[in-house]
Amino acid sequence: MTALTMKVGPLAQAGGLTVRTLHHWDTIGLLSPSRRTAGGHREYTEDDLVRLYQVLALRGLGLGLETIAACLDAGVDPSRLIRDHLDGVEASLAALAVPLCCLLAAAGAVPWDVLLALPFALAALAAVTFVRLWPGRARPGRVAAAGDRAPVRGRGPSTPPRRTSSRPVPGPGPSPRG
């Protein structure tokens, strides 16, 4: 009885990739086939398929190919890698919350009362999502901090009025053909 093997074309199709991508991953050592035919064609085994789906999952989360290769080759647990990546993404989101609010305020796209609550709302949403995805692994410090700081602010005298767009309204103008 022979083990299941796939050639590069069907594997690329099954993984939603191109043959060229699989050739590149073979060249950089990310996903090399376990076998070759007598004619030198690549043949991927079931173990190669497992690695392919690990690579696809980690790549889909935004990890770079070098990081994925180093971690899978070193035997790092993919769930640990995902947790570390999640911490980095959370830090990036937290760092972007204030500039995002400033940009939205400057563009007049969102009312001030909504902007002032946005960082807290994002933190609360992240905490709720985390608890739903991993109910037994709640991180109490983050969840409590997000849950008890959601201000409700109205439009008061210290809140600047909402800006309207200063862009000109397109209308009939001089004809380009003059």
C-alpha positions as MATLAB code, in Angstrom:
seq = 'MTALTMKVGPLAQAGGLTVRTLHHWDTIGLLSPSRRTAGGHREYTEDDLVRLYQVLALRGLGLGLETIAACLDAGVDPSRLIRDHLDGVEASLAALAVPLCCLLAAAGAVPWDVLLALPFALAALAAVTFVRLWPGRARPGRVAAAGDRAPVRGRGPSTPPRRTSSRPVPGPGPSPRG';
ca = [
       0.000    0.000    0.000;
       1.398    3.398   -0.979;
       1.052    6.635    0.965;
      -0.927    9.512   -0.476;
       1.225   11.836   -2.555;
       0.346   14.887   -4.619;
       2.187   16.579   -7.410;
       2.724   20.315   -7.355;
      -0.221   21.295   -9.606;
      -3.002   19.573   -7.648;
      -1.427   20.682   -4.351;
      -1.318   24.294   -5.510;
      -4.957   24.100   -6.539;
      -6.003   22.483   -3.241;
      -4.169   25.160   -1.243;
      -5.382   28.089   -3.339;
      -1.823   28.863   -4.423;
       0.106   28.975   -7.647;
       2.692   26.432   -8.735;
       5.182   29.281   -8.802;
       4.495   30.008   -5.103;
       5.142   26.379   -4.160;
       8.356   26.402   -6.193;
       9.432   29.572   -4.351;
       8.613   28.045   -0.972;
      10.675   25.007   -1.958;
      13.596   27.265   -2.937;
      13.562   29.135    0.387;
      13.057   25.910    2.369;
       9.615   26.771    3.743;
       7.830   23.810    2.168;
       9.994   21.285    0.391;
       8.515   18.093   -1.026;
       9.484   14.894    0.735;
       9.817   12.993   -2.525;
      10.822   13.428   -6.122;
       9.819   11.229   -9.034;
      12.389    9.523  -11.229;
      11.947   12.461  -13.616;
      12.647   15.006  -10.847;
       9.049   16.156  -10.340;
       7.998   17.221   -6.844;
       5.751   14.884   -4.825;
       4.225   16.033   -1.560;
       3.258   13.583    1.197;
       0.631   13.855    3.945;
       3.240   15.358    6.286;
       3.948   18.009    3.659;
       0.207   18.757    3.500;
       0.107   19.285    7.266;
       2.992   21.740    7.005;
       1.309   23.484    4.067;
      -1.840   24.115    6.094;
       0.220   25.345    9.065;
       2.015   27.775    6.752;
      -1.269   28.943    5.211;
      -2.870   29.468    8.620;
       0.078   31.434   10.000;
       0.440   33.454    6.816;
      -3.254   34.270    6.958;
      -2.670   35.793   10.395;
      -0.087   38.154    8.963;
       3.158   36.418    9.866;
       6.088   36.665    7.471;
       7.470   33.654    5.632;
      10.847   33.861    7.407;
       9.168   33.872   10.824;
       6.934   30.965    9.869;
       9.856   28.902    8.557;
      12.052   29.592   11.590;
       9.309   28.715   14.052;
       8.089   25.570   12.307;
      11.657   24.339   11.802;
      12.533   24.991   15.449;
       9.460   23.107   16.621;
       7.787   26.149   18.171;
       4.172   25.442   19.068;
       1.974   27.271   16.498;
      -0.481   28.304   19.243;
       2.367   30.028   21.127;
       3.399   31.763   17.937;
      -0.198   32.935   17.431;
      -0.420   34.230   21.025;
       2.824   36.181   20.597;
       1.605   37.581   17.291;
      -1.729   38.517   18.907;
       0.104   40.487   21.593;
       1.986   42.377   18.884;
      -1.191   43.104   16.934;
      -2.928   44.339   20.096;
       0.002   46.656   20.827;
      -0.106   47.985   17.267;
      -3.848   48.621   17.496;
      -3.427   50.426   20.801;
      -0.694   52.595   19.304;
      -2.904   53.460   16.317;
      -6.038   54.331   18.326;
      -4.976   57.894   19.173;
      -3.713   58.831   15.691;
      -6.891   57.333   14.212;
      -9.039   59.487   16.480;
      -7.016   62.570   15.554;
      -7.393   61.888   11.849;
     -11.115   61.247   12.133;
     -11.549   64.439   14.145;
      -9.506   66.493   11.690;
     -11.531   65.150    8.779;
     -14.780   65.870   10.620;
     -15.881   62.346    9.775;
     -17.044   61.340   13.249;
     -18.653   63.371   16.070;
     -16.374   64.249   18.987;
     -18.406   62.322   21.550;
     -17.959   59.138   19.522;
     -14.243   59.810   19.053;
     -13.666   60.285   22.755;
     -15.184   56.883   23.497;
     -13.531   55.066   20.552;
     -10.323   53.824   22.272;
     -12.361   52.434   25.164;
     -14.886   50.849   22.816;
     -12.096   49.170   20.845;
     -10.530   47.843   24.047;
     -13.895   46.517   25.238;
     -14.550   44.886   21.852;
     -11.128   43.215   21.911;
     -11.738   41.939   25.449;
     -15.180   40.540   24.611;
     -13.845   38.888   21.452;
     -10.969   37.339   23.387;
     -13.285   35.957   26.070;
     -15.616   34.498   23.424;
     -12.787   32.842   21.505;
     -10.921   31.548   24.547;
     -13.379   31.349   27.464;
     -10.989   29.508   29.782;
      -8.081   31.858   29.113;
      -9.451   35.278   29.993;
      -6.790   37.817   30.774;
      -8.332   39.529   33.814;
      -6.195   42.671   33.726;
      -7.153   43.529   30.175;
     -10.809   42.553   30.453;
     -11.407   44.497   33.684;
      -9.569   47.552   32.375;
     -11.635   47.587   29.203;
     -14.961   46.933   30.913;
     -14.921   49.625   33.574;
     -13.721   52.618   31.564;
     -16.343   53.139   28.865;
     -17.352   56.788   29.253;
     -20.617   58.170   28.029;
     -20.086   61.703   26.880;
     -22.566   64.132   25.534;
     -22.121   67.301   23.624;
     -21.209   69.836   26.306;
     -19.786   73.334   26.279;
     -16.197   72.034   26.282;
     -16.799   69.746   23.307;
     -15.918   71.443   20.022;
     -18.715   71.595   17.463;
     -18.768   69.116   14.641;
     -16.903   70.327   11.577;
     -18.464   70.154    8.195;
     -16.421   69.456    5.132;
     -14.684   72.458    3.608;
     -14.391   70.755    0.245;
     -16.061   72.631   -2.611;
     -19.172   71.090   -4.061;
     -18.589   69.974   -7.643;
     -20.675   71.941  -10.053;
     -20.639   73.269  -13.555;
     -17.397   74.935  -14.321;
     -15.443   75.982  -17.349;
     -15.597   73.499  -20.154;
     -12.329   71.653  -20.786;
     -12.821   72.159  -24.515;
     -13.038   75.920  -23.973;
];
